[in-house]
Backbone as a chain_set.jsonl record, in Angstrom:
{"seq": "XXXXXXXXXXXXXXXXXXXXXXXXXXXXXXXXXXXXXXXXXXXXXXXXXXXXXXXXXXXXXXXXXXXXXXXXXXXXXXXXXXXXXXXXXXXXXXXXXXXXXXXXXXXXXXXXXXXXXXXXXXXXXXXXXXXXXXXXXXXXXXXXXXXXXXXXXXXXX", "coords": {"N": [[95.337, 103.689, 67.175], [98.159, 103.525, 69.113], [101.717, 104.01, 67.61], [103.418, 102.084, 69.541], [101.964, 100.428, 70.916], [100.796, 98.835, 68.825], [103.111, 98.003, 67.449], [104.34, 96.389, 69.934], [103.314, 94.217, 71.758], [101.912, 92.34, 74.379], [101.655, 89.34, 74.855], [98.956, 87.016, 74.853], [100.185, 85.052, 77.112], [101.885, 86.318, 77.976], [100.255, 88.95, 79.862], [98.568, 87.247, 81.276], [100.324, 86.159, 83.016], [101.952, 88.625, 83.821], [99.582, 89.465, 85.243], [99.243, 87.664, 87.178], [101.356, 87.859, 88.783], [102.509, 90.501, 89.451], [101.687, 92.955, 92.465], [99.935, 95.506, 92.831], [97.421, 97.015, 91.999], [95.854, 99.57, 89.449], [93.003, 100.86, 90.35], [90.529, 102.021, 88.431], [87.107, 104.166, 88.837], [83.655, 105.94, 88.231], [82.644, 108.34, 89.584], [79.24, 109.286, 91.151], [79.127, 112.029, 90.045], [80.477, 111.851, 88.175], [83.078, 112.228, 88.612], [86.324, 111.136, 87.852], [88.036, 108.455, 89.779], [90.882, 107.138, 91.467], [92.039, 104.066, 92.652], [94.875, 102.407, 94.551], [95.053, 99.179, 94.359], [95.783, 95.502, 96.285], [95.226, 92.688, 94.635], [93.511, 89.835, 93.106], [94.231, 87.551, 89.922], [92.075, 85.609, 88.988], [90.64, 82.644, 87.209], [89.763, 83.953, 84.96], [88.954, 86.525, 85.681], [89.222, 89.407, 87.196], [89.842, 90.214, 90.816], [89.457, 91.698, 94.066], [89.992, 93.09, 97.476], [88.098, 94.817, 100.383], [86.884, 97.634, 102.603], [83.117, 97.001, 103.335], [82.437, 100.07, 102.844], [82.646, 103.046, 101.316], [84.678, 105.313, 98.81], [85.068, 103.759, 96.478], [83.375, 101.571, 96.579], [81.412, 102.812, 96.59], [81.329, 104.29, 94.087], [81.098, 102.043, 92.585], [78.725, 100.635, 92.551], [77.534, 102.346, 91.645], [78.406, 102.966, 89.008], [79.305, 100.182, 87.551], [81.159, 100.462, 85.349], [84.778, 99.926, 84.995], [87.919, 100.725, 85.114], [91.256, 99.119, 85.128], [94.606, 98.901, 86.047], [97.898, 97.93, 85.599], [101.506, 97.813, 86.029], [104.65, 97.456, 85.704], [107.648, 98.266, 86.101], [111.169, 97.682, 84.806], [113.54, 99.263, 84.691], [115.309, 102.119, 83.599], [116.221, 103.444, 80.192], [118.641, 104.62, 79.672], [119.874, 107.271, 77.274], [122.952, 106.446, 74.929], [124.558, 108.638, 74.369], [124.306, 110.419, 76.223], [121.944, 112.209, 76.286], [119.005, 113.604, 78.033], [116.447, 113.899, 77.232], [116.205, 112.001, 75.57], [116.313, 109.561, 77.247], [114.593, 106.598, 77.914], [111.936, 104.265, 79.075], [111.955, 100.801, 80.12], [109.675, 98.288, 80.475], [106.636, 96.567, 81.157], [103.249, 96.606, 80.51], [99.524, 96.115, 81.569], [96.577, 96.892, 80.783], [92.789, 96.743, 81.551], [90.018, 96.866, 81.105], [86.253, 96.254, 82.404], [83.337, 95.2, 84.336], [82.478, 95.652, 87.22], [81.52, 93.747, 89.823], [79.787, 93.518, 93.022], [79.82, 90.839, 94.889], [78.431, 88.731, 96.369], [77.896, 85.906, 97.379], [79.036, 83.805, 100.113], [80.617, 81.693, 99.595], [82.241, 81.923, 97.555], [83.014, 84.224, 98.296], [85.029, 83.865, 100.342], [86.635, 81.795, 99.015], [87.982, 83.677, 97.299], [88.946, 85.28, 99.247], [90.511, 83.847, 100.171], [93.02, 82.881, 98.142], [93.702, 85.416, 97.926], [95.017, 85.614, 100.296], [96.868, 83.463, 99.596], [98.16, 84.23, 97.593], [99.471, 86.86, 98.838], [100.482, 86.246, 101.451], [101.566, 83.851, 101.655], [102.671, 81.959, 103.398], [100.444, 81.831, 105.203], [98.469, 80.082, 104.329], [95.554, 78.152, 103.595], [95.306, 78.344, 106.472], [91.935, 79.123, 108.26], [90.131, 81.596, 107.085], [87.901, 83.578, 109.118], [84.456, 83.098, 109.818], [83.038, 85.795, 110.156], [84.803, 87.658, 109.041], [84.667, 86.935, 106.62], [82.498, 87.598, 106.197], [82.273, 90.278, 106.632], [83.63, 91.56, 104.707], [84.684, 93.148, 101.611], [83.995, 92.053, 98.601], [85.179, 92.527, 95.235], [84.564, 91.51, 92.065], [85.974, 91.575, 89.038], [84.796, 91.497, 85.659], [86.504, 91.105, 82.644], [85.969, 93.105, 79.885], [87.838, 94.036, 78.084], [91.293, 93.853, 76.929], [94.535, 94.483, 77.445], [97.668, 95.125, 76.424], [101.326, 95.655, 76.999], [104.971, 96.573, 75.808], [107.994, 97.711, 76.57], [111.553, 97.633, 75.467]], "CA": [[95.933, 102.923, 68.634], [99.3, 104.081, 69.212], [102.592, 103.106, 67.429], [103.992, 101.283, 70.621], [100.591, 99.45, 71.462], [100.964, 98.028, 67.309], [104.304, 96.82, 67.464], [105.308, 95.873, 71.182], [101.962, 94.227, 72.075], [102.071, 91.75, 75.212], [100.732, 88.051, 74.449], [97.372, 86.353, 76.233], [100.462, 84.397, 78.585], [102.575, 87.587, 79.097], [99.548, 89.454, 80.019], [98.177, 86.835, 82.559], [101.382, 86.273, 84.014], [102.03, 89.784, 84.631], [98.515, 89.941, 85.972], [99.261, 86.747, 88.719], [102.742, 88.365, 89.267], [102.003, 92.075, 90.137], [101.13, 93.035, 93.313], [99.369, 95.911, 93.132], [96.781, 97.315, 90.748], [95.103, 100.72, 89.859], [91.636, 100.846, 89.9], [89.414, 103.26, 88.188], [85.957, 104.284, 88.556], [83.437, 107.39, 88.187], [81.483, 108.987, 90.776], [77.99, 109.834, 90.427], [79.017, 113.449, 89.775], [81.329, 112.128, 87.063], [84.318, 112.446, 89.016], [86.884, 110.006, 88.045], [88.564, 108.089, 91.216], [91.821, 105.949, 90.731], [92.582, 103.648, 93.925], [95.689, 101.387, 94.231], [94.512, 97.848, 95.395], [95.758, 94.144, 96.178], [94.273, 91.614, 93.954], [94.46, 88.437, 92.434], [93.949, 87.559, 88.321], [91.735, 83.7, 88.742], [89.434, 82.163, 86.361], [89.727, 85.108, 83.774], [88.64, 87.567, 86.164], [90.223, 90.37, 88.507], [89.086, 90.149, 92.32], [89.905, 92.502, 94.964], [88.983, 93.013, 99.046], [88.264, 95.712, 100.846], [86.081, 97.203, 103.122], [82.314, 97.308, 102.692], [81.601, 101.084, 102.511], [83.865, 103.83, 100.693], [84.462, 105.747, 97.558], [84.727, 102.845, 95.016], [82.288, 100.906, 96.332], [80.143, 103.582, 95.967], [80.943, 104.452, 92.817], [81.055, 100.699, 91.878], [77.383, 100.293, 93.356], [76.144, 103.853, 90.767], [78.43, 102.873, 88.037], [79.938, 99.158, 87.552], [82.086, 100.121, 84.308], [85.733, 100.493, 85.674], [89.606, 100.066, 84.323], [92.246, 98.439, 85.961], [96.018, 98.992, 85.261], [99.029, 97.256, 86.235], [102.684, 98.567, 85.549], [105.842, 96.679, 86.273], [108.653, 99.298, 85.26], [112.143, 97.125, 84.825], [114.663, 100.14, 84.562], [115.48, 103.348, 82.711], [117.209, 103.098, 79.282], [119.728, 105.855, 79.314], [120.637, 107.668, 75.739], [124.336, 106.575, 74.739], [124.991, 110.16, 73.748], [123.908, 111.162, 77.358], [120.721, 113.103, 76.046], [118.304, 113.086, 78.897], [115.319, 113.497, 76.401], [116.076, 110.83, 74.906], [115.801, 108.291, 77.982], [113.137, 105.663, 78.128], [111.812, 103.449, 80.551], [111.904, 99.83, 80.286], [108.443, 98.349, 81.085], [105.572, 96.029, 80.824], [101.829, 97.227, 81.333], [98.513, 95.589, 81.341], [95.127, 97.772, 80.871], [91.48, 96.15, 81.484], [88.471, 97.482, 81.552], [85.387, 96.081, 82.558], [82.701, 95.318, 84.723], [82.747, 95.923, 88.522], [80.379, 93.709, 90.754], [80.31, 93.028, 94.405], [80.236, 89.292, 95.876], [77.827, 88.519, 98.213], [78.023, 84.557, 97.697], [79.645, 83.534, 100.915], [81.559, 80.522, 99.588], [82.692, 82.574, 96.151], [84.005, 85.305, 98.719], [85.676, 82.686, 100.925], [87.365, 81.362, 97.724], [88.394, 85.049, 96.662], [89.56, 85.734, 100.252], [92.036, 82.52, 100.298], [93.376, 83.068, 96.731], [94.625, 86.653, 98.172], [96.257, 85.213, 101.168], [98.091, 82.72, 98.635], [99.188, 85.696, 97.052], [100.08, 87.882, 99.738], [100.954, 85.999, 102.478], [101.62, 82.343, 101.742], [102.572, 81.643, 104.743], [99.256, 81.544, 105.698], [98.017, 79.216, 103.0], [95.532, 76.502, 104.23], [94.338, 79.003, 107.598], [90.789, 79.599, 107.536], [89.392, 82.605, 107.385], [86.912, 83.254, 110.066], [83.292, 83.639, 109.097], [83.163, 87.133, 110.488], [85.776, 88.587, 108.258], [84.033, 86.573, 105.023], [80.365, 88.21, 106.092], [82.102, 91.725, 106.74], [84.671, 92.125, 103.806], [83.664, 93.359, 100.141], [84.808, 91.437, 97.806], [84.811, 92.918, 94.272], [84.866, 90.781, 91.123], [85.795, 92.665, 87.754], [84.45, 90.906, 84.49], [87.386, 91.498, 81.854], [85.503, 93.279, 78.504], [89.121, 94.32, 77.177], [92.608, 93.555, 77.727], [95.464, 94.932, 76.548], [99.458, 94.916, 77.186], [102.515, 96.583, 75.903], [105.991, 96.525, 76.803], [109.295, 98.367, 75.807], [112.715, 97.432, 75.904]], "C": [[97.669, 103.442, 68.016], [100.526, 103.222, 68.589], [103.209, 102.09, 68.376], [103.663, 100.275, 70.412], [100.396, 98.166, 69.52], [102.095, 97.068, 67.277], [104.77, 96.173, 68.885], [103.842, 95.152, 72.148], [102.635, 92.863, 72.921], [101.601, 90.281, 74.826], [99.934, 87.781, 75.286], [98.15, 85.692, 77.214], [101.223, 85.457, 79.215], [101.605, 88.304, 80.093], [98.866, 88.689, 81.414], [98.87, 86.527, 83.652], [101.563, 87.422, 84.781], [100.743, 90.25, 85.305], [98.089, 89.231, 87.616], [100.223, 87.194, 89.159], [102.543, 89.803, 90.18], [101.198, 92.246, 91.14], [100.002, 94.31, 93.759], [98.744, 96.966, 91.456], [96.368, 98.597, 90.802], [93.952, 100.174, 89.433], [90.803, 101.852, 89.598], [87.875, 103.5, 88.305], [85.359, 105.812, 88.644], [82.828, 107.243, 89.338], [80.395, 109.013, 90.529], [77.985, 111.047, 90.44], [79.848, 113.247, 88.553], [82.737, 112.081, 87.091], [85.082, 111.056, 89.048], [87.471, 109.496, 89.677], [89.525, 106.717, 91.007], [92.13, 105.46, 92.486], [93.634, 102.327, 93.86], [95.323, 100.276, 94.848], [95.537, 96.556, 95.017], [94.848, 93.795, 95.577], [94.869, 90.621, 93.335], [93.68, 87.858, 90.935], [93.387, 85.492, 88.835], [90.504, 83.705, 87.897], [88.948, 83.287, 85.285], [89.445, 86.545, 84.34], [89.495, 88.237, 87.303], [89.347, 90.47, 89.697], [90.092, 91.247, 93.044], [89.241, 92.569, 96.473], [88.821, 94.83, 99.379], [86.901, 96.092, 102.331], [84.545, 97.306, 102.896], [81.553, 98.889, 102.333], [82.941, 102.152, 102.064], [83.494, 104.347, 99.757], [84.043, 104.922, 96.259], [83.975, 102.015, 95.369], [80.797, 102.003, 95.907], [79.973, 104.173, 94.696], [80.63, 103.395, 91.692], [79.287, 100.237, 91.631], [76.628, 101.637, 91.973], [76.888, 103.461, 89.644], [79.571, 101.791, 87.716], [80.955, 99.194, 86.441], [83.867, 100.806, 84.801], [87.003, 99.777, 84.377], [90.595, 99.888, 85.363], [93.595, 98.375, 85.122], [96.826, 98.855, 86.332], [100.383, 97.382, 85.774], [104.09, 98.159, 86.046], [107.011, 97.474, 85.13], [110.074, 97.92, 85.756], [113.542, 98.18, 84.937], [114.331, 100.708, 83.387], [116.406, 102.589, 81.36], [117.877, 104.338, 78.985], [120.468, 105.986, 77.57], [122.411, 107.576, 76.386], [124.783, 107.924, 74.545], [124.78, 110.934, 75.274], [122.779, 112.566, 77.212], [119.592, 112.566, 77.63], [117.043, 113.504, 78.273], [115.349, 112.21, 75.653], [116.232, 109.255, 75.556], [114.626, 107.789, 78.046], [113.441, 104.86, 79.298], [111.148, 101.906, 80.063], [110.46, 98.993, 81.21], [107.187, 97.256, 80.595], [104.06, 96.545, 81.44], [100.615, 96.517, 80.624], [97.134, 97.004, 81.914], [93.736, 97.456, 80.69], [90.538, 97.068, 81.533], [86.987, 96.409, 81.315], [84.371, 96.21, 83.279], [82.516, 94.81, 85.826], [81.089, 95.068, 89.181], [80.903, 93.099, 91.784], [79.833, 91.965, 94.611], [79.29, 89.162, 96.313], [77.477, 86.998, 98.003], [79.124, 84.403, 98.514], [80.729, 82.759, 100.473], [82.747, 81.073, 98.341], [83.682, 83.64, 97.231], [85.109, 84.142, 99.28], [86.821, 82.38, 99.977], [88.551, 82.383, 97.559], [89.022, 85.176, 97.88], [91.087, 84.23, 100.186], [92.857, 82.34, 98.763], [94.284, 84.545, 97.044], [95.232, 86.539, 99.119], [97.0, 84.432, 100.695], [98.746, 83.83, 98.404], [100.153, 86.385, 97.664], [100.634, 87.363, 100.767], [100.865, 84.711, 102.472], [101.644, 81.44, 102.597], [101.69, 80.963, 105.874], [98.115, 80.917, 105.335], [97.47, 78.151, 104.192], [94.642, 76.881, 105.638], [92.732, 79.354, 107.001], [90.68, 80.973, 108.231], [88.227, 82.817, 108.033], [85.698, 83.766, 109.343], [83.405, 85.118, 108.73], [83.264, 87.724, 109.789], [85.222, 88.563, 106.758], [83.148, 87.603, 104.867], [81.303, 89.553, 106.054], [83.437, 92.813, 105.541], [83.925, 92.003, 102.507], [84.405, 92.771, 99.564], [84.342, 91.611, 96.263], [85.418, 92.033, 92.864], [85.094, 91.466, 89.393], [86.016, 91.744, 86.486], [84.812, 91.615, 83.259], [86.508, 91.988, 80.734], [86.467, 93.331, 77.308], [89.93, 94.083, 77.935], [93.322, 93.676, 76.975], [96.732, 95.103, 77.358], [100.553, 94.809, 76.468], [103.61, 96.622, 76.872], [106.839, 96.996, 75.834], [110.581, 97.88, 76.229], [113.74, 97.759, 74.756]], "O": [[98.11, 103.624, 66.881], [100.588, 102.016, 68.826], [103.554, 101.069, 67.781], [104.295, 99.32, 69.96], [99.947, 97.029, 69.379], [102.107, 95.845, 67.142], [105.691, 95.361, 68.802], [103.481, 95.707, 73.186], [103.622, 92.297, 72.452], [100.654, 90.548, 74.087], [100.035, 88.191, 76.442], [97.545, 85.466, 78.262], [101.336, 85.653, 80.425], [102.033, 88.335, 81.247], [98.651, 89.327, 82.445], [98.492, 86.526, 84.824], [101.437, 87.471, 86.005], [100.75, 91.327, 85.901], [97.389, 89.588, 88.564], [100.2, 86.994, 90.373], [102.465, 89.927, 91.402], [100.04, 91.84, 91.034], [99.316, 94.212, 94.776], [99.298, 97.369, 90.434], [96.364, 99.106, 91.923], [93.762, 99.348, 88.54], [90.346, 102.564, 90.493], [87.323, 102.684, 87.567], [86.063, 106.767, 88.973], [82.548, 106.214, 89.953], [80.241, 108.7, 89.348], [76.923, 111.542, 90.819], [80.036, 114.224, 87.828], [83.499, 111.954, 86.132], [84.82, 110.113, 89.794], [87.278, 110.23, 90.647], [89.166, 105.624, 90.57], [92.381, 106.27, 93.379], [93.31, 101.326, 93.22], [95.25, 100.38, 96.072], [96.042, 96.429, 93.902], [93.722, 94.278, 95.703], [96.047, 90.401, 93.05], [92.453, 87.777, 90.978], [94.115, 84.505, 88.945], [89.598, 84.538, 87.887], [87.784, 83.362, 84.89], [89.636, 87.566, 83.679], [90.252, 87.681, 88.099], [88.168, 90.797, 89.562], [91.22, 91.555, 92.66], [88.097, 92.153, 96.657], [89.309, 95.774, 98.757], [86.222, 95.236, 102.898], [84.481, 97.952, 101.85], [80.472, 99.005, 101.756], [84.078, 101.972, 102.499], [82.315, 104.236, 99.421], [83.198, 105.144, 95.391], [83.622, 101.354, 94.392], [79.749, 101.922, 95.266], [78.898, 104.518, 94.205], [80.192, 103.532, 90.55], [78.826, 99.625, 90.667], [75.463, 101.68, 91.578], [76.068, 103.496, 88.726], [80.716, 102.226, 87.589], [81.684, 98.206, 86.345], [84.068, 102.015, 84.911], [87.025, 98.97, 83.448], [90.631, 100.571, 86.386], [93.735, 97.973, 83.966], [96.744, 99.3, 87.477], [100.396, 96.825, 84.676], [104.518, 98.825, 86.988], [107.173, 97.347, 83.916], [109.994, 97.318, 86.827], [114.589, 97.658, 85.319], [113.584, 100.334, 82.484], [117.061, 101.55, 81.434], [117.568, 105.009, 77.999], [121.199, 105.227, 76.933], [122.979, 108.06, 77.365], [125.998, 107.9, 74.743], [125.158, 112.103, 75.352], [122.815, 113.614, 77.856], [119.509, 111.43, 78.097], [116.225, 113.426, 79.189], [114.372, 111.584, 75.243], [116.274, 108.185, 74.947], [113.63, 108.49, 78.227], [114.386, 104.713, 80.073], [109.979, 101.841, 79.682], [110.312, 99.132, 82.424], [106.922, 97.323, 79.395], [103.841, 96.806, 82.623], [100.588, 96.323, 79.408], [96.948, 97.668, 82.934], [93.289, 97.866, 79.62], [90.582, 98.091, 82.217], [86.725, 95.894, 80.228], [83.993, 97.38, 83.226], [82.352, 93.59, 85.852], [79.95, 95.525, 89.082], [81.923, 92.412, 91.831], [78.657, 92.256, 94.393], [79.327, 90.004, 97.21], [76.457, 86.772, 98.655], [80.217, 84.72, 98.042], [81.838, 83.066, 100.908], [83.904, 80.656, 98.285], [84.88, 83.82, 97.01], [85.943, 83.65, 98.52], [87.949, 82.777, 100.271], [89.746, 82.099, 97.643], [90.212, 85.207, 97.564], [92.313, 84.125, 100.178], [93.262, 81.191, 98.585], [95.365, 84.757, 96.495], [96.205, 87.29, 99.175], [98.099, 84.449, 101.25], [99.747, 84.272, 98.967], [101.317, 86.555, 97.3], [101.516, 88.103, 101.202], [100.073, 84.231, 103.283], [100.967, 80.416, 102.692], [101.866, 80.171, 106.8], [97.0, 81.087, 105.828], [98.063, 77.58, 105.108], [93.673, 76.224, 106.018], [92.378, 79.692, 105.872], [90.968, 81.36, 109.363], [87.295, 82.192, 107.528], [85.75, 84.632, 108.47], [83.696, 85.629, 107.648], [82.359, 88.483, 109.443], [85.206, 89.478, 105.935], [82.962, 88.321, 103.885], [80.933, 90.135, 105.034], [83.865, 93.967, 105.535], [83.001, 91.243, 102.218], [85.595, 92.83, 99.871], [83.326, 91.021, 95.894], [86.632, 91.938, 92.68], [84.096, 91.765, 88.737], [87.124, 91.276, 86.221], [84.077, 92.439, 82.715], [85.993, 90.943, 80.338], [86.291, 92.969, 76.144], [89.83, 94.015, 79.16], [93.181, 93.212, 75.844], [96.841, 95.195, 78.581], [100.755, 94.059, 75.513], [103.554, 96.674, 78.101], [106.689, 96.862, 74.619], [110.717, 97.7, 77.439], [114.948, 97.634, 74.953]]}, "num_chains": 1, "name": "protein.A"}
């Protein structure tokens, strides 16, 4: 484990807060030919799992169907920490990051899909909270659950 991971770990509460507040995460999957594929996704963190949605077909869905093992990263950059002596190589970054590893599962249960899609609406477009997501949209949208098997977070400031 690198030094910063040992000395600058986020607490479980800080990790949870960052997962609730960050707007975009990067999902890493592996294709049938073992090629890595990284996709930015909108997501929600609820009940200890990460959920995202999208089209029911595409590279990330195909990869998950072949290999459900994923990695997921969020990152919040708070600013640059400039060196007091003006040395560009000693400039650093103030940040917080979380990396999750887990198993992805395509959700088929309509009620669970609706719950997740409502949570996504609440997070990204709260002005539409409480509006009914039409049945055809629930059925036609892929919802993926990530069961987290490992979760780490670190920071620097």
